[in-house]
Structures are given as C-alpha cells and as structure tokens.
PDB file of C-alpha atoms and ligand atoms in Angstrom:
ATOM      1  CA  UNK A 475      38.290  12.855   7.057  1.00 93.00           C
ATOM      2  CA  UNK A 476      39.102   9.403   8.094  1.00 97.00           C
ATOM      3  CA  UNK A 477      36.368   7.005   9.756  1.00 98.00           C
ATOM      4  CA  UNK A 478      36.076   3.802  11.091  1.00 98.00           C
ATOM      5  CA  UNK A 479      35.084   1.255   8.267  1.00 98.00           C
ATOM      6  CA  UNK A 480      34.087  -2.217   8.627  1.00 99.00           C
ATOM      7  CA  UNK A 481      33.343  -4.705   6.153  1.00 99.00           C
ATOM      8  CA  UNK A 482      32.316  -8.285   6.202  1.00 99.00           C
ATOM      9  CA  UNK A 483      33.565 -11.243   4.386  1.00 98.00           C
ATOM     10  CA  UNK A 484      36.465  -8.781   4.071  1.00 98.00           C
ATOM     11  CA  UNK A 485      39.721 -11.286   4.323  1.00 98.00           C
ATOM     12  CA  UNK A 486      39.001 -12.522   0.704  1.00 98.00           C
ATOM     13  CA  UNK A 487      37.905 -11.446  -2.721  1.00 98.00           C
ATOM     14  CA  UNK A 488      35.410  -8.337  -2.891  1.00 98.00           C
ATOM     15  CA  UNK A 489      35.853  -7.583   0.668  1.00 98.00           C
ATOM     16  CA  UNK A 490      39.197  -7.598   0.870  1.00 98.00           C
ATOM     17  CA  UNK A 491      39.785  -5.415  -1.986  1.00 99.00           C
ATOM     18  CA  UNK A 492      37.450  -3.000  -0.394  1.00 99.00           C
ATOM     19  CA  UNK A 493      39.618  -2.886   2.966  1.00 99.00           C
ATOM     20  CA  UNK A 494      42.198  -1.979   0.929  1.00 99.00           C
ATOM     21  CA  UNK A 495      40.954   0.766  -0.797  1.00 98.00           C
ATOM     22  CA  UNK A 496      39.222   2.146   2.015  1.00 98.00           C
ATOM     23  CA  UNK A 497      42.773   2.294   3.901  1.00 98.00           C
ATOM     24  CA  UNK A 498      44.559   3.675   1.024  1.00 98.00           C
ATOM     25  CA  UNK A 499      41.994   6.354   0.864  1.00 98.00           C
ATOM     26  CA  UNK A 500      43.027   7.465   4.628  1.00 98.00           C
ATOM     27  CA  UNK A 501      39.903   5.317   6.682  1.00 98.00           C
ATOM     28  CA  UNK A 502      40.601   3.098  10.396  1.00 98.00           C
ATOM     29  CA  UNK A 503      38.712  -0.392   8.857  1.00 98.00           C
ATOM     30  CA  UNK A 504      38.849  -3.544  10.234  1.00 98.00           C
ATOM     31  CA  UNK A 505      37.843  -7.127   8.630  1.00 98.00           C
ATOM     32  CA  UNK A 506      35.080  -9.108   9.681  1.00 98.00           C
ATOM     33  CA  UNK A 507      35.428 -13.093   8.444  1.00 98.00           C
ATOM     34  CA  UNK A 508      33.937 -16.560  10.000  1.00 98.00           C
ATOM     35  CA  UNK A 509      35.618 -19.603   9.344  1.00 98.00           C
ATOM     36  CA  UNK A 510      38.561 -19.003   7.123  1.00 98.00           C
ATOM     37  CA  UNK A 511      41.144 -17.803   9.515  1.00 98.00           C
ATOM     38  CA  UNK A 512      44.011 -19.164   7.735  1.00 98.00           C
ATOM     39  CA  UNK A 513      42.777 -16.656   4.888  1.00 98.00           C
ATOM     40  CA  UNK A 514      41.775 -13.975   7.618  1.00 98.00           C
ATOM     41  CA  UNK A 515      45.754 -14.593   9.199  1.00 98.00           C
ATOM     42  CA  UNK A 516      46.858 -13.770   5.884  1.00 98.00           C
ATOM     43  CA  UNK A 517      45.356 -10.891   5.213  1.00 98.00           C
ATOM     44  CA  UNK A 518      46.278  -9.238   8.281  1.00 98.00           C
ATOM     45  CA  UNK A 519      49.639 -10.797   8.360  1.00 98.00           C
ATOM     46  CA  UNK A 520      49.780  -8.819   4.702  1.00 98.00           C
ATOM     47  CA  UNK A 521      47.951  -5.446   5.113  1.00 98.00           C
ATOM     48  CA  UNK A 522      47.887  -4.889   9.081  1.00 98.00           C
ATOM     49  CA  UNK A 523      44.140  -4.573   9.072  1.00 98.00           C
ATOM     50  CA  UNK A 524      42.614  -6.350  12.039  1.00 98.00           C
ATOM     51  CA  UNK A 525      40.447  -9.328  11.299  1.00 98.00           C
ATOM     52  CA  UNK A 526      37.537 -10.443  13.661  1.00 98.00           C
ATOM     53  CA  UNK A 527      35.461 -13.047  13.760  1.00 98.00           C
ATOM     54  CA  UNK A 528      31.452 -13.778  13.995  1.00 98.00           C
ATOM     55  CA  UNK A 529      28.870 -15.262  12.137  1.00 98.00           C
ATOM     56  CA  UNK A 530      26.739 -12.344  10.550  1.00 98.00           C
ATOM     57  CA  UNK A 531      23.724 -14.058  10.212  1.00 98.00           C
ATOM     58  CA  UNK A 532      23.696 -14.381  14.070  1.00 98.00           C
ATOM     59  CA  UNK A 533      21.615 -11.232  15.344  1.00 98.00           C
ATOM     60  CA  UNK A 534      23.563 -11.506  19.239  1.00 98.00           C
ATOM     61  CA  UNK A 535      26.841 -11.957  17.428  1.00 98.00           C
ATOM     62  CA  UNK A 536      26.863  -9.167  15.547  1.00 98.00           C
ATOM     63  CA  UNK A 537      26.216  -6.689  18.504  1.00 98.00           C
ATOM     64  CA  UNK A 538      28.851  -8.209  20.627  1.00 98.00           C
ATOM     65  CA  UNK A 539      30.890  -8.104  17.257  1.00 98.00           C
ATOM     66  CA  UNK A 540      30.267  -3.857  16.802  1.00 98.00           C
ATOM     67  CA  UNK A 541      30.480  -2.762  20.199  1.00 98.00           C
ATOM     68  CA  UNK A 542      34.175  -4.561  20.378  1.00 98.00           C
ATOM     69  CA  UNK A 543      35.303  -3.017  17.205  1.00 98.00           C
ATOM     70  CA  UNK A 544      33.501   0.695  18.542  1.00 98.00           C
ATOM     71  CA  UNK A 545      35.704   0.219  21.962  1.00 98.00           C
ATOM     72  CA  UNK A 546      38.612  -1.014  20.100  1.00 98.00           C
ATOM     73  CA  UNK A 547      38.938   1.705  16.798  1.00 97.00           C
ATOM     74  CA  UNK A 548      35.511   3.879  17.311  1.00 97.00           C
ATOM     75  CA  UNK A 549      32.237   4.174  16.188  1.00 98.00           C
ATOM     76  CA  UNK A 550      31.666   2.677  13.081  1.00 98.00           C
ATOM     77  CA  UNK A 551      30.830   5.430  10.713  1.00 98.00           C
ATOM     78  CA  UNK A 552      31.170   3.061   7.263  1.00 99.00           C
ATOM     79  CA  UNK A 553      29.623  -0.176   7.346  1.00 99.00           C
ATOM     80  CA  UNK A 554      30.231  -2.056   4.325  1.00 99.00           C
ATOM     81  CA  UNK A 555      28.059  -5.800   4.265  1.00 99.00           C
ATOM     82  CA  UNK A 556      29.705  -7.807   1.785  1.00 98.00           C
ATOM     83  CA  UNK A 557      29.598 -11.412   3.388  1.00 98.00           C
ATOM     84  CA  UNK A 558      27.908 -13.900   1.550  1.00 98.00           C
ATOM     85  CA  UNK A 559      27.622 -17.390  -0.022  1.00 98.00           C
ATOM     86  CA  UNK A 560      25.861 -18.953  -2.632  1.00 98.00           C
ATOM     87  CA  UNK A 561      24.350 -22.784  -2.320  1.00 98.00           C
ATOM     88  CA  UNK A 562      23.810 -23.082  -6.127  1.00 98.00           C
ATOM     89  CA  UNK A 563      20.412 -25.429  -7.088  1.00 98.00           C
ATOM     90  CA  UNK A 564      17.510 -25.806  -8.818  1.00 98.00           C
ATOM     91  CA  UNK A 565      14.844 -25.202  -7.143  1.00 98.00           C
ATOM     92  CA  UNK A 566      13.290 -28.295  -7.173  1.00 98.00           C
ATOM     93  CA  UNK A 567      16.099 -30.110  -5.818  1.00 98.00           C
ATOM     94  CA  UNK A 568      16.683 -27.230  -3.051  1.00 99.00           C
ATOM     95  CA  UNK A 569      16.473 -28.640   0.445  1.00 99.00           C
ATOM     96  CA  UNK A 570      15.232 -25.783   3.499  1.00 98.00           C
ATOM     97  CA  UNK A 571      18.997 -25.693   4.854  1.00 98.00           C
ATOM     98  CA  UNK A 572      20.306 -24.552   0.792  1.00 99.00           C
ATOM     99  CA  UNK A 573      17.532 -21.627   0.933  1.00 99.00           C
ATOM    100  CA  UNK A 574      17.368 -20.488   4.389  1.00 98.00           C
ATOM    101  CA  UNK A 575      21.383 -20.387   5.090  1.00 98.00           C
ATOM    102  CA  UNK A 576      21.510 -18.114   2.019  1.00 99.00           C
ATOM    103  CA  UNK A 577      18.557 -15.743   3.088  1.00 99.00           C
ATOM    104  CA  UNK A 578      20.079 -15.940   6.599  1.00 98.00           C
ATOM    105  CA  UNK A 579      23.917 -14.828   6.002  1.00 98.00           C
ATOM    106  CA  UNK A 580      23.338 -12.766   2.957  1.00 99.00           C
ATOM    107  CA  UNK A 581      20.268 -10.645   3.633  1.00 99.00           C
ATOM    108  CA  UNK A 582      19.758 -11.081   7.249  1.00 99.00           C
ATOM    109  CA  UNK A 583      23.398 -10.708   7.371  1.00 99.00           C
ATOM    110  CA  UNK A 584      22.752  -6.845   5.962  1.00 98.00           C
ATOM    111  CA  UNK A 585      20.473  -6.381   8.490  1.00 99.00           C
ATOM    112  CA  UNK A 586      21.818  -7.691  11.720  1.00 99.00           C
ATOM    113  CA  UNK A 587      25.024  -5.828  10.949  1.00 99.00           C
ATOM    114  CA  UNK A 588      22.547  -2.698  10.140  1.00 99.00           C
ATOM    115  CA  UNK A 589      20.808  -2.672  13.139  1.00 99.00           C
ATOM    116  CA  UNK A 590      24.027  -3.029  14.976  1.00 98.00           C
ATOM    117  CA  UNK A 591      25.384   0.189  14.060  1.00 98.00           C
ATOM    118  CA  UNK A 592      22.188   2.461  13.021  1.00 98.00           C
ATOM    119  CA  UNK A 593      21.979   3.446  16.852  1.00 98.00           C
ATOM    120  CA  UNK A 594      25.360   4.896  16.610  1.00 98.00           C
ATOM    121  CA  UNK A 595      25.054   6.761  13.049  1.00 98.00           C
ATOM    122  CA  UNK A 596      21.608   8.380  14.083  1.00 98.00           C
ATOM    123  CA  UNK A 597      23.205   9.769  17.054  1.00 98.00           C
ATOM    124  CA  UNK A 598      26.134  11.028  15.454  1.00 98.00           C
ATOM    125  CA  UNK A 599      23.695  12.638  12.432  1.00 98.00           C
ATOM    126  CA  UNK A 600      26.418  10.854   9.970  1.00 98.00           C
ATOM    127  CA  UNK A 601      26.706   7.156   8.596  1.00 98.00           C
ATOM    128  CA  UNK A 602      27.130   5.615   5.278  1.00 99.00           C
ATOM    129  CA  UNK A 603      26.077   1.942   3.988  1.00 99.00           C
ATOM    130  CA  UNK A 604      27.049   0.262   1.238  1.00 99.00           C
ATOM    131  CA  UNK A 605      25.231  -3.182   1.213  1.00 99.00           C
ATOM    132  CA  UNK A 606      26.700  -5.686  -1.765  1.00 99.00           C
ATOM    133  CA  UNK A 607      24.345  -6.941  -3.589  1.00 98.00           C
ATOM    134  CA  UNK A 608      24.782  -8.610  -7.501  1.00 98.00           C
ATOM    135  CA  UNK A 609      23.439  -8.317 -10.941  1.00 98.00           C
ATOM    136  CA  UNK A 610      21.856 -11.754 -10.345  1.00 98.00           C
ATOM    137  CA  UNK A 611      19.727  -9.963  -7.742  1.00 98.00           C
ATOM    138  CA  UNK A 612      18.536  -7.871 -10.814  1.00 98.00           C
ATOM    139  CA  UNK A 613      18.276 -10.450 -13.850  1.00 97.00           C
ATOM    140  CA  UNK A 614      18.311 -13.760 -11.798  1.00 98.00           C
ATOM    141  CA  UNK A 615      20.196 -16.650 -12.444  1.00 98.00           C
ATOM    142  CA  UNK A 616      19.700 -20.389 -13.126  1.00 97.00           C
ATOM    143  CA  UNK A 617      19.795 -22.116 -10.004  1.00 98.00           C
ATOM    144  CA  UNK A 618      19.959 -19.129  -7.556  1.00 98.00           C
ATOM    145  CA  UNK A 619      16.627 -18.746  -6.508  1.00 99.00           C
ATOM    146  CA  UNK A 620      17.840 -18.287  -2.798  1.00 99.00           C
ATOM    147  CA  UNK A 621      20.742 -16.040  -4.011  1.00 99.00           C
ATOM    148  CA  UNK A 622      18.539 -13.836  -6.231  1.00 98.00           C
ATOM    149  CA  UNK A 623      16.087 -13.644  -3.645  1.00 99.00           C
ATOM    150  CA  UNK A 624      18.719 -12.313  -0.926  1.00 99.00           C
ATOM    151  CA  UNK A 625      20.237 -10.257  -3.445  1.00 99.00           C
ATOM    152  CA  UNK A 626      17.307  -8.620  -4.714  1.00 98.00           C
ATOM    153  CA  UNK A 627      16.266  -8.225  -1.367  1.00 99.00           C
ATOM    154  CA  UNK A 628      19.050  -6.467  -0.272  1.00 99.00           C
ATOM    155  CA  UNK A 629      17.896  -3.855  -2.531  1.00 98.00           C
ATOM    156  CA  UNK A 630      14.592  -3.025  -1.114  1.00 98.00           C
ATOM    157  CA  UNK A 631      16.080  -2.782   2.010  1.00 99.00           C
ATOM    158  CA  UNK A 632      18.607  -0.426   1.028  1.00 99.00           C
ATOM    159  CA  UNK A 633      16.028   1.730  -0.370  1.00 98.00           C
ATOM    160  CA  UNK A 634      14.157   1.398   2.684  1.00 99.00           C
ATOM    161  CA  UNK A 635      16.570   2.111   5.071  1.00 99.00           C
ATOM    162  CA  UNK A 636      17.985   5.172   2.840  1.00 99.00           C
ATOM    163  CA  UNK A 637      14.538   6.873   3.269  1.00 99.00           C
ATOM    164  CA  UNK A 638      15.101   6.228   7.124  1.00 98.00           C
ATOM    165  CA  UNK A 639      18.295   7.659   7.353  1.00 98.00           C
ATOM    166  CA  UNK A 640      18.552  10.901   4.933  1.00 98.00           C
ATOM    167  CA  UNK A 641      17.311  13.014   7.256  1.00 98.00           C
ATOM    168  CA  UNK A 642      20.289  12.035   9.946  1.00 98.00           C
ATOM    169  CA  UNK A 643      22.983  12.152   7.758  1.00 98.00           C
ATOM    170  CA  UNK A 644      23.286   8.496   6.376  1.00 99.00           C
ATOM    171  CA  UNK A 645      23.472   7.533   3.617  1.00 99.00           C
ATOM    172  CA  UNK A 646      22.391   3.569   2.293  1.00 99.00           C
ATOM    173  CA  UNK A 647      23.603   2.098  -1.210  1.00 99.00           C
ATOM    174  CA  UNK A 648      23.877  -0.830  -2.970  1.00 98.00           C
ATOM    175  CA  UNK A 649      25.956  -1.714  -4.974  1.00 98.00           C
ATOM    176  CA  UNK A 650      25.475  -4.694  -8.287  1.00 98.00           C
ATOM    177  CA  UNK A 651      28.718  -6.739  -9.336  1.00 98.00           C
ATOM    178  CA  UNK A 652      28.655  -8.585 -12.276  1.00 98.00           C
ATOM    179  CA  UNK A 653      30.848 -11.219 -12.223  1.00 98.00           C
ATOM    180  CA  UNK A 654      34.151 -11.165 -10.513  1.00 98.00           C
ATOM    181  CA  UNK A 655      37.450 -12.762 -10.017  1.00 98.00           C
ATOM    182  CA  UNK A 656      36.963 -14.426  -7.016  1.00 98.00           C
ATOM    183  CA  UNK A 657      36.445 -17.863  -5.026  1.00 97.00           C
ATOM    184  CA  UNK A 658      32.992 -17.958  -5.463  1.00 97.00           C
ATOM    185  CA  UNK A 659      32.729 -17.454  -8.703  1.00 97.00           C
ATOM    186  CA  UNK A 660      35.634 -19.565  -9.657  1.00 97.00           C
ATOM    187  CA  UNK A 661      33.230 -22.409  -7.841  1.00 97.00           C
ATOM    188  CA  UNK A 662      31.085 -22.450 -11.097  1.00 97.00           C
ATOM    189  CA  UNK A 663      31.444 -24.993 -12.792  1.00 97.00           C
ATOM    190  CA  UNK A 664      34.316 -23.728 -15.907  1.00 97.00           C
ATOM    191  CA  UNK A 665      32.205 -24.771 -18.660  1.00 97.00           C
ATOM    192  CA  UNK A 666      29.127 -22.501 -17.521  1.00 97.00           C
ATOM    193  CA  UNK A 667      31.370 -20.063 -16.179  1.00 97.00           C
ATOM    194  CA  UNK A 668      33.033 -19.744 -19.712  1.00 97.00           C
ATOM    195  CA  UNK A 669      29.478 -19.128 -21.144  1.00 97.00           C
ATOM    196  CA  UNK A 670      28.959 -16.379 -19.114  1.00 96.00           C
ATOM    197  CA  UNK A 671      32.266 -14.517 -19.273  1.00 97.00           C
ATOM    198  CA  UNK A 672      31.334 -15.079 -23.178  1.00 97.00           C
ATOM    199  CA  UNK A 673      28.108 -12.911 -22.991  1.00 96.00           C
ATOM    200  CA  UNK A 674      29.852 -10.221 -20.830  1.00 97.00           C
ATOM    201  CA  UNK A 675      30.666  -7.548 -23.199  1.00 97.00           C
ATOM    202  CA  UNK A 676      33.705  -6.061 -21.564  1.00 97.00           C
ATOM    203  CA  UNK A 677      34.705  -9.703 -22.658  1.00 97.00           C
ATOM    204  CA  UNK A 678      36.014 -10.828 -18.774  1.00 98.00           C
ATOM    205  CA  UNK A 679      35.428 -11.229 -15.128  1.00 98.00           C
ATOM    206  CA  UNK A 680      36.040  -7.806 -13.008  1.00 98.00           C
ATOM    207  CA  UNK A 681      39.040  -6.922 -10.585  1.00 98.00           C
ATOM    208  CA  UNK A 682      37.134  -7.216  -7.061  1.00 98.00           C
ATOM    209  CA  UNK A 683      39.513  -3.759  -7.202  1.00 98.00           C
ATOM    210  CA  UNK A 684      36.726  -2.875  -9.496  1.00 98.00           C
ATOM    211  CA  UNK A 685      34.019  -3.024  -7.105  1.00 98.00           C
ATOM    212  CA  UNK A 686      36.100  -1.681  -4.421  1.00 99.00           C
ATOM    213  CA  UNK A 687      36.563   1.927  -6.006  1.00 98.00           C
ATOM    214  CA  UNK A 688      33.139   2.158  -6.216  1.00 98.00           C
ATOM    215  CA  UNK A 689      32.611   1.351  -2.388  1.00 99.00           C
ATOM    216  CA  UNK A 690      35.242   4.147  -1.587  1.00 98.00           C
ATOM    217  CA  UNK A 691      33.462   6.563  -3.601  1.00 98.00           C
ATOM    218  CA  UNK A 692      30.229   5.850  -2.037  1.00 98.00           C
ATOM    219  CA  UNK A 693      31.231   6.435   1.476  1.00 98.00           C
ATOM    220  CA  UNK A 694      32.988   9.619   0.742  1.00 98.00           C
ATOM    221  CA  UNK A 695      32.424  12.823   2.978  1.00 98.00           C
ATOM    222  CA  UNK A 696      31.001  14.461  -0.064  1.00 98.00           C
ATOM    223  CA  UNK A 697      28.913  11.544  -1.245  1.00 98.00           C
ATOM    224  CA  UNK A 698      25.681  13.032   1.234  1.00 98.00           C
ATOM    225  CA  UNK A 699      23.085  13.566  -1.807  1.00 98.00           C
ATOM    226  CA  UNK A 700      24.045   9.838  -3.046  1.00 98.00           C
ATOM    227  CA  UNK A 701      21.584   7.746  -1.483  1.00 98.00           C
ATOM    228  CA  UNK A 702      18.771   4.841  -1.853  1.00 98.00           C
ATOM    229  CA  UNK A 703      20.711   4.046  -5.255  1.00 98.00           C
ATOM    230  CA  UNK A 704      21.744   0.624  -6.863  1.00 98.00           C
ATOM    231  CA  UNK A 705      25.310   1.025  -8.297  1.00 98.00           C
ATOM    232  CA  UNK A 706      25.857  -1.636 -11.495  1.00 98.00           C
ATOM    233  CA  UNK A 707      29.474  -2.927 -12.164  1.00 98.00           C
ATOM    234  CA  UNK A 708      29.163  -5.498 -14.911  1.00 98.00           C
ATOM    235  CA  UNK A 709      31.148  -5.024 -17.739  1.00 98.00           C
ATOM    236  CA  UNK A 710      28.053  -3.780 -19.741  1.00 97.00           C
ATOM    237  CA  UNK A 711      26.323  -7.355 -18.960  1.00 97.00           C
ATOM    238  CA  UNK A 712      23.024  -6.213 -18.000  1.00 92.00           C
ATOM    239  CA  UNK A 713      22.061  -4.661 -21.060  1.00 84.00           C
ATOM    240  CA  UNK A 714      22.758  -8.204 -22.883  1.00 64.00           C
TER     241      UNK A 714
HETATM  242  N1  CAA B1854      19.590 -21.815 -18.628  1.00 53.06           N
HETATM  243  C1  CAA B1854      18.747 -22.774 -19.087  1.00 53.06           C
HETATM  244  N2  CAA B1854      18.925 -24.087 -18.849  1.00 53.06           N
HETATM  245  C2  CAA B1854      19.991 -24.445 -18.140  1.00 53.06           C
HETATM  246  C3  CAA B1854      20.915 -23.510 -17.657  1.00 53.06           C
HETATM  247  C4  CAA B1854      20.681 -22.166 -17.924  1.00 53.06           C
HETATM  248  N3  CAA B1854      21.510 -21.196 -17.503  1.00 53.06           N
HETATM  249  N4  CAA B1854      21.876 -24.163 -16.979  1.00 53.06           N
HETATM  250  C5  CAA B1854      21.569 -25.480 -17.053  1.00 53.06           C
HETATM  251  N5  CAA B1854      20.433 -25.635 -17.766  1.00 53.06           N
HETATM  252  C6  CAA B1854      19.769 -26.871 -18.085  1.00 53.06           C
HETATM  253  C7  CAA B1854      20.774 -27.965 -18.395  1.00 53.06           C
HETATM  254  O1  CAA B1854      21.155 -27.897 -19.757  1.00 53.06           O
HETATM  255  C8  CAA B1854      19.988 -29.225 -18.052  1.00 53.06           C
HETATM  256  O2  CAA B1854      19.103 -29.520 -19.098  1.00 53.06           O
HETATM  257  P1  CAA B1854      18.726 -31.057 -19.431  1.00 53.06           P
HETATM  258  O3  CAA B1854      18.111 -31.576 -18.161  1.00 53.06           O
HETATM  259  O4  CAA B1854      17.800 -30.937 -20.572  1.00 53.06           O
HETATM  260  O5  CAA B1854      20.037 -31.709 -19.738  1.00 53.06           O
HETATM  261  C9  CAA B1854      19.130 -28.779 -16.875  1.00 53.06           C
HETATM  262  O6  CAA B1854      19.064 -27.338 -16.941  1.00 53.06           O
HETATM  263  C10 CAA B1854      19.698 -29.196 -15.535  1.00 53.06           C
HETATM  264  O7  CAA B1854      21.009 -28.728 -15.512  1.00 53.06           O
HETATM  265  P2  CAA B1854      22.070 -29.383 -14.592  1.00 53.06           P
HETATM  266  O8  CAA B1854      22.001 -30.878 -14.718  1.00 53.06           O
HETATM  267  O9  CAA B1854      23.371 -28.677 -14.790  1.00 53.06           O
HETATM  268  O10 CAA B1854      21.481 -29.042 -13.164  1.00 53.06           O
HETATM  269  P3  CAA B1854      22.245 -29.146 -11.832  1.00 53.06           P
HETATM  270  O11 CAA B1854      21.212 -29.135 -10.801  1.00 53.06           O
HETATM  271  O12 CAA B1854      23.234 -30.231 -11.821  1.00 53.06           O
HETATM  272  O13 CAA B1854      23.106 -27.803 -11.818  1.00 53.06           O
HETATM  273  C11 CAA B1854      23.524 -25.543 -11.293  1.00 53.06           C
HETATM  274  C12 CAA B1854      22.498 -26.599 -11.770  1.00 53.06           C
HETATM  275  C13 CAA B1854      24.304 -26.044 -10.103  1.00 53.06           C
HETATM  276  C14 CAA B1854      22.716 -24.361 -10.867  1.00 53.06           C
HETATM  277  C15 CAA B1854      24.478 -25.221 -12.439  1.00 53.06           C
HETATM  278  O14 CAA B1854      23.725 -24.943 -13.597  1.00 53.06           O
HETATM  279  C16 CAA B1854      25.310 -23.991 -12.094  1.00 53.06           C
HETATM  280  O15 CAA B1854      26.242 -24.055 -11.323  1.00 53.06           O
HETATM  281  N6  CAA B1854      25.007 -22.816 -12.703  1.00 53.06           N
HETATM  282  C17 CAA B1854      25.726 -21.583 -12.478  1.00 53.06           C
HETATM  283  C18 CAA B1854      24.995 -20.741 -11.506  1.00 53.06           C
HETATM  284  C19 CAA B1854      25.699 -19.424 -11.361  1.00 53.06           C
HETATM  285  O16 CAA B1854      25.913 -18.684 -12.304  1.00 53.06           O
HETATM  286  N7  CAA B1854      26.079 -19.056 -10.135  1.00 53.06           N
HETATM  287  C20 CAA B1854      26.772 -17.865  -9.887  1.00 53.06           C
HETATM  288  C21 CAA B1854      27.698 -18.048  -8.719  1.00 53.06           C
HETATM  289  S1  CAA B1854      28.790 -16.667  -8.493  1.00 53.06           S
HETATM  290  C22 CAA B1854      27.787 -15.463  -7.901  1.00 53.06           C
HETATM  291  O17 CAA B1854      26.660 -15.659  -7.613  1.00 53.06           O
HETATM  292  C23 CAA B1854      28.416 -14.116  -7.712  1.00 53.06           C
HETATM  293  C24 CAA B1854      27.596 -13.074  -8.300  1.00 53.06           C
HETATM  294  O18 CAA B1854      26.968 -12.336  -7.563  1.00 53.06           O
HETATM  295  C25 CAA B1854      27.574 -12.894  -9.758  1.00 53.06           C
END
C-alpha cells in the first residue's frame, strides 16, 4: 500500500538513499533538509521528490513543517528521523554550543518530529518510525561524547515510544549504521578514518543504500510485530 513518508536530512547521504528506496518501493515521501539547498535543488532536480525546509531541532518548526507536508501529500504515515550532525571533541575541550547543538538536532530532533506526527498515527491506529541512530550510540567513540549521548539516546526513546504505540498500530525502530559512505564521515580526519575502516571486518564503509533497505523493510505493511528493536548495519564491526 503506498504511504506518505518523510525523512529528514534526506537530500544527502543516508537520507537520501532512503527517499529513494522508499519511492522505488511504491511510497508518496518528501525530503526534509536545512541549509544545503543547493544539495536539496539537486536532489529534487534528480529524483522529483519534494524537498522542504526547517530546522528539526526547532519544536514550532517542525509542526508548521508536518501539517504543510499532511495538506500538501497526506498524513504522514512513515516518519523516518535521520538528520543529524556531529561536532567531534574531547570532552574536555567541548564548549556548551558543541554538546547542546548535537543533543538538540539529533535527539530532540527525533522527538520534535515525533510529537509532530504521533497525533495523526494514533488516530489513524497505523504509523511506523524508524529513528537513525549509530553503532557509536552503542560502543561510543573517541571524541563523541555529545554524539554517543544523542545516539544512544535515541534508543531509549525508541523503546519508549514503541511501548506507547503497539497498541495503536505503530510501530518505533531504530536503526545502528556502522560507518558509511557519506559527508560526515568523509569529515574524519583520513588517517583515523583509515583505522577504522581497518577494524571493520566486512573490510569497508557501507552503501547509505545499505541502510536504506533496511528502513524500507521496517516500515513495511507487514512489518506490525517488528517493534521497540535496534537494527545493526556494520559490516560485522560491533563484535570487534
Ligand atoms: N583512542 C584512544 N586515544 C586516541 C584516539 C582513540 N580513538 N584518538 C586519538 N587519541 C589520542 C591521540 O593519540 C592523542 O594522544 P596524545 O595526546 O598522547 O598524542 C590524544 O588522544 C588527543 O588526540 P587528538 O590530538 O587527535 O585530539 P583532538 O582533540 O585534536 O581530536 C578528535 C580528537 C577530533 C575527536 C579526533 O580524534 C577525531 O576526529 N576522531 C574521530 C571521531 C569519529 O570517529 N567520528 C565519527 C564521525 S562519523 C559518525 O559519527 C557517523 C556514525 O554514526 C558512525
């Protein structure tokens, strides 16, 4: 049956790839992105998905954002929340703005976006999340206190908000990418990053295309007993 997707941060890398699946498997999505429109231009220029833009970690935003998607395709029925950014530091050098701006977008970003549309799936008994979170979440990572923190987080609250919604219909997942070919994780440094694609033992970075069939077959029709469950996608890295 198709439904109306959205995902965030979904011009570029991860996101993107998940648009692209979720179209190909027969779903009405639209993009969300914040301050890359040449990137968000291009990727609707290339896949005619449409592209809007808001800051997730804005609570007001992100209502104005959901109701003008829901008048313009329909009720969001699959929400995936993929936008995020890292601000890579160690702790003790990490200033207030470096911790809160990653809690803010990539956790409180899962929940503004969340509380957006839960109104809408509880009325309509069906809804399915699928909150990106990151094997960092799970093992930590050197100079991602903030990032761990939001990632782990997102976690909890998926479980949380699974046990909330089984009973109308929705379903909430997370999902755990190792590391994958995109911007952000081209932005570590090449001599670190070449340690770590070392200790992966699939021996390489994953295809955000990867990630993206797992997303599709998350929010599947027939996907209703899958819930409250942390999907890894790491290339066998967290059993290093
Ligand atoms: N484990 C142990 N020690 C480490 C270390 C590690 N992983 N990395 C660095 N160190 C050590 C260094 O050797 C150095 O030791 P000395 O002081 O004895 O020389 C010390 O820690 C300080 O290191 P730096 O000078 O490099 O510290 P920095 O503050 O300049 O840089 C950093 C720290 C920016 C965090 C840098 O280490 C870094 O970029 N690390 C990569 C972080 C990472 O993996 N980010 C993932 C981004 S992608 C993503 O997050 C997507 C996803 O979901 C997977």
């Amino acid at each position: 049956m198709t439904r109306t997707a959205v995902v965030t941060g979904g011009v570029t890398g991860i996101g993107a790839a998940t648009c692209i699946a979720l179209k190909k498997a027969g779903h009405q999505v639209a993009a969300t992105f914040f301050g890359n429109g040449d990137e968000a231009k291009k990727f609707h220029d290339q896949t005619g998905i449409p592209v809007y833009e808001w800051n997730v970690a804005v609570f007001d935003d992100c209502q104005r954002g959901v109701a003008e998607i829901a008048k313009a395709i329909g009720p969001i029925e699959i929400l995936v929340n993929n936008a995020g950014i890292t601000q890579d530091v160690t702790l003790h050098k990490m200033t207030c703005e470096q911790w809160r701006s990653v809690i803010d977008i990539d956790l409180g970003g899962c929940f503004n976006m969340c509380r957006a549309v839960i109104e809408s799936m509880r009325e309509r008994r069906f809804g399915r999340i699928v909150n990106i979170s990151s094997i960092n979440g799970l093992a930590g990572q050197f100079g991602q206190t903030n990032y761990a923190a939001a990632k782990a987080g997102i976690i909890g609250f998926s479980k949380s908000l699974a046990l909330e919604g089984a009973a109308r219909g929705i379903t909430v997942n997370a999902i755990a990418p190792g590391y994958t070919d995109t911007a952000m994780v081209a932005a570590v440094p090449q001599d670190i990053l070449k340690k770590i694609v070392a200790a992966v033992p699939v021996g390489r970075l994953a295809k955000p295309e990867e990630i993206a069939r797992a997303v599709v077959f998350l929010v599947g029709d027939d996907a209703g007993f899958i819930t409250g469950e942390t999907l890894s996608i790491n290339g066998g890295k967290y059993m290093q």
